mmCIF file of C-alpha atoms in Angstrom:
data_model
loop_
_atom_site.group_PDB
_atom_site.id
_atom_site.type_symbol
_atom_site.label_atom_id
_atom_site.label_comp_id
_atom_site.label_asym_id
_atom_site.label_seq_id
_atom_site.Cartn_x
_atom_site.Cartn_y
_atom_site.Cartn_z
ATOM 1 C CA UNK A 229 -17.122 -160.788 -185.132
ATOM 2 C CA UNK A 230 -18.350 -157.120 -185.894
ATOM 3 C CA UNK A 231 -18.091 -155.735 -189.189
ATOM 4 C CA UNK A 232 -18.386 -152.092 -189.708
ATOM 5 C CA UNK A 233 -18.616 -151.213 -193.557
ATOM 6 C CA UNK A 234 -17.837 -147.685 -194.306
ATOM 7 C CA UNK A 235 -18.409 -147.964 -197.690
ATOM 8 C CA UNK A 236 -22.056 -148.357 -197.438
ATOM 9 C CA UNK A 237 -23.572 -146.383 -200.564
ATOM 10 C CA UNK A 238 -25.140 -143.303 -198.610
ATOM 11 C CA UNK A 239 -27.858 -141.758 -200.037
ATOM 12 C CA UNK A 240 -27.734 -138.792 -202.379
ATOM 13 C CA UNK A 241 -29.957 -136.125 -201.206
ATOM 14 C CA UNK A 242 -32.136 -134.508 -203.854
ATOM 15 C CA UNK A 243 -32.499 -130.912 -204.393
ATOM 16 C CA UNK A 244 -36.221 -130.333 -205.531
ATOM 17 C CA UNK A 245 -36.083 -127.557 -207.373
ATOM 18 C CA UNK A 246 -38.445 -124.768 -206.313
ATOM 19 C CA UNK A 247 -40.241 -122.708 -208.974
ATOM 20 C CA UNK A 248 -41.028 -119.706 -207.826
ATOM 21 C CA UNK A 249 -43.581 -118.115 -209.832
ATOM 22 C CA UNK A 250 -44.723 -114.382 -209.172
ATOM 23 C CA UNK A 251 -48.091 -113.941 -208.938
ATOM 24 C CA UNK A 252 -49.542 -110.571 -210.376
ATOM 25 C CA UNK A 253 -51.771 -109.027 -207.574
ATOM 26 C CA UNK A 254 -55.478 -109.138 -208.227
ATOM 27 C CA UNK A 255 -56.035 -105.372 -209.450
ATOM 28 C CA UNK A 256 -59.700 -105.961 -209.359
ATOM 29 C CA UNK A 257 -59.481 -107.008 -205.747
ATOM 30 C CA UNK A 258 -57.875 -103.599 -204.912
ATOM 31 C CA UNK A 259 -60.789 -102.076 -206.756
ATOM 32 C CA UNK A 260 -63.138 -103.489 -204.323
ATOM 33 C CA UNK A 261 -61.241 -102.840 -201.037
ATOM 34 C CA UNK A 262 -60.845 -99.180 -202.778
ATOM 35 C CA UNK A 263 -65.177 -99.216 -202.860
ATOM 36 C CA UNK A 264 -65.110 -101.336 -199.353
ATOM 37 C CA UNK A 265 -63.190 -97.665 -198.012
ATOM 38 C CA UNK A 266 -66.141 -95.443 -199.702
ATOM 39 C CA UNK A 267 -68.588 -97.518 -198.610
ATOM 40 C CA UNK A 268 -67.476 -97.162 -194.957
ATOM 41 C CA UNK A 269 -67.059 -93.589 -194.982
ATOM 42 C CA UNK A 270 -70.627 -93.318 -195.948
ATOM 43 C CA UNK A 271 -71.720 -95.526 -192.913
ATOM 44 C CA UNK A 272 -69.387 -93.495 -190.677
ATOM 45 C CA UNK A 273 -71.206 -90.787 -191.869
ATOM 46 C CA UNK A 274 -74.956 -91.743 -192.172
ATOM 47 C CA UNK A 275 -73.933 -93.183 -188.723
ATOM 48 C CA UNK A 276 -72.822 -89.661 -187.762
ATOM 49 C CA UNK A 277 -75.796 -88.158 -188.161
ATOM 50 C CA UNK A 278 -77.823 -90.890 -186.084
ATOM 51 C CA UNK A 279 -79.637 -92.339 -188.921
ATOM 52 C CA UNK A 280 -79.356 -95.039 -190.875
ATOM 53 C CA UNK A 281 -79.714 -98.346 -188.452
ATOM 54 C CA UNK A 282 -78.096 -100.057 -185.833
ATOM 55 C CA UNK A 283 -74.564 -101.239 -188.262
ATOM 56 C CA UNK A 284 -74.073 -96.918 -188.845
ATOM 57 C CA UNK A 285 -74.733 -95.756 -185.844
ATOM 58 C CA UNK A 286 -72.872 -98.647 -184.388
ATOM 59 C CA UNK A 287 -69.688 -98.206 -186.128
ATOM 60 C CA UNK A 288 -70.300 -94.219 -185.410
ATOM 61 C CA UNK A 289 -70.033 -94.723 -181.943
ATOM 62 C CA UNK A 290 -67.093 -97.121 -182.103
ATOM 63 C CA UNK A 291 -65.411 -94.062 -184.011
ATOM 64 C CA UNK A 292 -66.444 -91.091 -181.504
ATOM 65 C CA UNK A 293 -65.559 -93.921 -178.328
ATOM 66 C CA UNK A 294 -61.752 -93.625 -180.374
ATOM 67 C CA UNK A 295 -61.608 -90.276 -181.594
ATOM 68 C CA UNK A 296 -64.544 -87.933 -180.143
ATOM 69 C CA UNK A 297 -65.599 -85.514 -182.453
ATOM 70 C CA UNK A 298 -62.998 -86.228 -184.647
ATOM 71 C CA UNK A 299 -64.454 -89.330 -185.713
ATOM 72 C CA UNK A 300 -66.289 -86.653 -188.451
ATOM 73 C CA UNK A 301 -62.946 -86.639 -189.782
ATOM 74 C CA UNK A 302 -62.743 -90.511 -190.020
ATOM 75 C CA UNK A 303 -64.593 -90.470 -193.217
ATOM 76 C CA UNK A 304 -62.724 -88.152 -194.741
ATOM 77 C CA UNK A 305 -59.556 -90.246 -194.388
ATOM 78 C CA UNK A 306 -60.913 -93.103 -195.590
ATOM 79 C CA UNK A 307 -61.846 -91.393 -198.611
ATOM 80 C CA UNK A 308 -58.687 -89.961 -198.987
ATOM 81 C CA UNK A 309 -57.331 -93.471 -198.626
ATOM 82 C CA UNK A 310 -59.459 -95.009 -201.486
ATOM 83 C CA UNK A 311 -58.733 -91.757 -203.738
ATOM 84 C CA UNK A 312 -55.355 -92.702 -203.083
ATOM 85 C CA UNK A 313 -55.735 -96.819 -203.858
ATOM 86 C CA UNK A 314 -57.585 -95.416 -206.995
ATOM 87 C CA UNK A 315 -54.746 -92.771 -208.182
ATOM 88 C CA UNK A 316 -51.811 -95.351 -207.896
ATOM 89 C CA UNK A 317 -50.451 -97.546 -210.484
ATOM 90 C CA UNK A 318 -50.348 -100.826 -208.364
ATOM 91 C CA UNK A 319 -53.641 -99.706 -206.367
ATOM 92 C CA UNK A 320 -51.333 -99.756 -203.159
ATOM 93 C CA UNK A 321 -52.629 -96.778 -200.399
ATOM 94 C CA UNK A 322 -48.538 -95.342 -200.135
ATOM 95 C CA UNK A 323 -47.564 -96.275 -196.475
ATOM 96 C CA UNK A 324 -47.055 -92.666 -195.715
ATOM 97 C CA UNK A 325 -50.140 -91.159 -197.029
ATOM 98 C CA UNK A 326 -52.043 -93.569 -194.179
ATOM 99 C CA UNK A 327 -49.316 -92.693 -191.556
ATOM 100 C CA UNK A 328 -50.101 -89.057 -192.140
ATOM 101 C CA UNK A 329 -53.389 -89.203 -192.230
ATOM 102 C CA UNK A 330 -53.138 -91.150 -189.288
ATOM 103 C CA UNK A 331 -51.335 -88.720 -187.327
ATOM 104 C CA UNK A 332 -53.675 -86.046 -188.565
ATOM 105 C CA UNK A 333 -56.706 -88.115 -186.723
ATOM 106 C CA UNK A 334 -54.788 -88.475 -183.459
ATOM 107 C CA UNK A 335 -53.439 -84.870 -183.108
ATOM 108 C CA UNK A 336 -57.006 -83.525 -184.718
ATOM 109 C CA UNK A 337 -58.531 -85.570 -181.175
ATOM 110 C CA UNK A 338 -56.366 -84.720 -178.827
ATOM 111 C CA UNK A 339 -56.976 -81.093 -179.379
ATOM 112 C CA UNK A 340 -59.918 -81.345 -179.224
ATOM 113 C CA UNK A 341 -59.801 -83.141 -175.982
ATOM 114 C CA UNK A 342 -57.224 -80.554 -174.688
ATOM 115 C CA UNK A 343 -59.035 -77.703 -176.082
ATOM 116 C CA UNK A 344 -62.322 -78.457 -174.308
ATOM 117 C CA UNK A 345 -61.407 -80.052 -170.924
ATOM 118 C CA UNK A 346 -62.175 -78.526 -167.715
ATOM 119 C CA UNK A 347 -59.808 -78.106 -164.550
ATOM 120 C CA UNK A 348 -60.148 -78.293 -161.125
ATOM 121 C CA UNK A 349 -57.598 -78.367 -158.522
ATOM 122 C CA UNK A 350 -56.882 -80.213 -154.938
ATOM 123 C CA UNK A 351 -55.945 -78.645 -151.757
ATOM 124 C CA UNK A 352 -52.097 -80.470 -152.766
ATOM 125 C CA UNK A 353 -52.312 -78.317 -156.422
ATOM 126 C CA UNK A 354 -52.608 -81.119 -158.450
ATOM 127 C CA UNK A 355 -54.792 -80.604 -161.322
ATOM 128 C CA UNK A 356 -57.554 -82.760 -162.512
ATOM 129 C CA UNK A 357 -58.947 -82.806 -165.989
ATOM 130 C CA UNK A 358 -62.254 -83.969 -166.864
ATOM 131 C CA UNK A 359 -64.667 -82.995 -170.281
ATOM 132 C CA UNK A 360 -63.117 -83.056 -173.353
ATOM 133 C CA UNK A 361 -64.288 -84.218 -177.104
ATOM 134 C CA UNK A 362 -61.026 -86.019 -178.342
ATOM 135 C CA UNK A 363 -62.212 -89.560 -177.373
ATOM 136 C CA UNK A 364 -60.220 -92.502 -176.104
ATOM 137 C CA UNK A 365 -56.711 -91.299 -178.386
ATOM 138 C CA UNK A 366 -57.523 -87.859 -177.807
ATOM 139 C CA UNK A 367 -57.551 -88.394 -173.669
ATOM 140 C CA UNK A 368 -54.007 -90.491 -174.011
ATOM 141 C CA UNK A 369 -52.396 -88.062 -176.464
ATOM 142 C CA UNK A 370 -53.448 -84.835 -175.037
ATOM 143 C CA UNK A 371 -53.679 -85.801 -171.226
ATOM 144 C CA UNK A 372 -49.330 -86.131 -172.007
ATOM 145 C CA UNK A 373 -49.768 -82.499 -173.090
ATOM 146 C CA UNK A 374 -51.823 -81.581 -170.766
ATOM 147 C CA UNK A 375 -48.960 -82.988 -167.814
ATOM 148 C CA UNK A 376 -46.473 -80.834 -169.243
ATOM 149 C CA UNK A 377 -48.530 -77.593 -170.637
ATOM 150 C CA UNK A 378 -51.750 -75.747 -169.301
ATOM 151 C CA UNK A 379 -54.903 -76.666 -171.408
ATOM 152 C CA UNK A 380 -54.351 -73.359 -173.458
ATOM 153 C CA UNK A 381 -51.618 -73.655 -174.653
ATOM 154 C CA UNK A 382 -51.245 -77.783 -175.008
ATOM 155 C CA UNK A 383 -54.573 -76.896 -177.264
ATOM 156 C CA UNK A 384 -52.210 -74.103 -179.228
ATOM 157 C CA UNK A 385 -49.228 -76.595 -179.583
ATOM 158 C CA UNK A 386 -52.158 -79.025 -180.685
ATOM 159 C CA UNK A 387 -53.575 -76.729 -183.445
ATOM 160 C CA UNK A 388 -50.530 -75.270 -184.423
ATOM 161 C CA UNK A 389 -49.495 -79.677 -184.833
ATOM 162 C CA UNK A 390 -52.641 -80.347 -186.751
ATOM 163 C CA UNK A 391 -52.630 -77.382 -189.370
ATOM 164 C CA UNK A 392 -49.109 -78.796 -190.135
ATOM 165 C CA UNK A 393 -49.756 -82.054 -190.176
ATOM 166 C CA UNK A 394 -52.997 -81.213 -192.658
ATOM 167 C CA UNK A 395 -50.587 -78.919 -194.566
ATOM 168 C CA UNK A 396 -48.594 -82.282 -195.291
ATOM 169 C CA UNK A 397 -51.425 -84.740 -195.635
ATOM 170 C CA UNK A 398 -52.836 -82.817 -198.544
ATOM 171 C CA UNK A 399 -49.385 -81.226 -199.999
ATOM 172 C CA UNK A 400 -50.087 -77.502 -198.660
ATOM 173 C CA UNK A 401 -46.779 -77.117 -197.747
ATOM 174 C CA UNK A 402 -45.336 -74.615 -199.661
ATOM 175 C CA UNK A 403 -48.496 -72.748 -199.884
ATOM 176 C CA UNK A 404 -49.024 -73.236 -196.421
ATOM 177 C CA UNK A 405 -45.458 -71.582 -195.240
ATOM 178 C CA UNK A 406 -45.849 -68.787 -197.991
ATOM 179 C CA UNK A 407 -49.040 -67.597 -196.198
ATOM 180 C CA UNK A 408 -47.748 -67.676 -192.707
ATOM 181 C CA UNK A 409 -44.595 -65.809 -194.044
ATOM 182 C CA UNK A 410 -47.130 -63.237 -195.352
ATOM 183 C CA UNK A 411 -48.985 -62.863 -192.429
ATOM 184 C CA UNK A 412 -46.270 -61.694 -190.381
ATOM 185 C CA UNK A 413 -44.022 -59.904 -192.534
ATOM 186 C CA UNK A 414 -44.416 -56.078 -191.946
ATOM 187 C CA UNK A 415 -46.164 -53.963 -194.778
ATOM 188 C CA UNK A 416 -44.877 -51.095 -195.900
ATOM 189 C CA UNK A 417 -46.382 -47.846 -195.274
ATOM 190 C CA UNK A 418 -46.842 -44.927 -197.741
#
C-alpha cells in the first residue's frame, strides 16, 4: 500500500533581511580623478607641441587621429571638466556640462574638416572630398554636411553650430544673442 501524507510539515522559508547601508562616495577619490583630468590636459598639451616623450606625444596623436586640429581644444575640455568636478557639491562633472562640451569638440572638428577640404569632380558630377583638419569625427560629421551642402556653406552652418554651442558650454547666451541683435539692428543717423 501507498501512503501519501499531505500533512508533511513543509518548510518555512526565511526572509534574510537585507541591510542596505548607503555608502557616502569617497570625496577624496573625486579629488584625484578631478587632478587625473588636469594632469591629462597638460600631456595633451606638452604632447601638442611635440615635446615631452613618447606617453604626450602619443596620446597627442591619438587626439588629432579623433579630432584633427581640434584636439588643441581637448585640453581645454578636460579642464573645464575638472573645474567643474571641483565647483560641485558632490564633485560629480553635471551630465550636461560633458554632453556640451562634447558636442562643442565634434562640431569644432567637423568644421574644420569641412572648412578646409578640397573638391574635385568626376566626368558623372559626383564630388570627391579629400584634405581636411577635423580628424576621424570631423570626416564622419562633416562629410554628412558636406552630402547635403557645398563645403562653404556646410563650414558656415558649422561655425555658425559651434559659436552656439560655445555660447552654451560657457553660459554666453544671453550675452551672446544681445551682441548679434546689436550687430544687425540699424543705427540711427543724425
Amino acid at each position: 500500500e501507498c501512503y501519501t501524507r499531505t500533512d508533511m510539515a513543509k518548510k518555512k522559508k526565511r526572509k534574510s533581511k537585507q541591510i542596505h547601508v548607503e555608502r557616502e562616495p569617497n570625496m577624496f577619490l573625486r579629488g584625484v580623478w578631478a587632478v587625473m583630468l588636469i594632469v591629462v590636459a597638460l600631456f595633451l598639451l606638452i604632447g601638442g607641441f611635440n615635446m615631452g616623450g613618447a606617453l604626450p606625444t602619443g596620446m597627442f596623436k591619438g587626439a588629432y587621429a579623433a579630432f584633427g586640429i581640434g584636439a588643441y581644444l581637448v585640453p581645454v575640455a578636460l579642464i573645464f571638466w575638472s573645474i567643474h568636478k571641483f565647483k560641485q557639491e558632490e564633485h560629480k562633472i553635471p551630465f550636461i556640462k560633458i554632453v556640451s562640451m562634447l558636442i562643442f569638440l565634434v562640431l569644432s572638428s567637423a568644421w574644420l574638416h569641412v572648412g578646409f577640404v578640397t573638391g574635385t569632380t568626376d566626368a558623372f558630377g559626383a564630388t570627391t572630398w579629400t584634405g581636411g583638419h577635423g580628424g576621424a569625427i570631423g570626416k564622419a560629421v562633416g562629410g554628412a554636411g558636406l552630402a547635403v551642402f557645398s563645403n562653404i556653406l556646410a563650414s558656415i552652418i558649422f561655425f555658425i553650430l559651434d559659436v552656439l554651442v560655445f555660447c552654451w558650454v560657457f553660459g554666453l547666451t544671453h550675452q551672446a544673442w544681445a551682441l548679434i541683435k546689436n550687430l544687425f539692428q540699424r543705427r540711427e543717423r543724425d
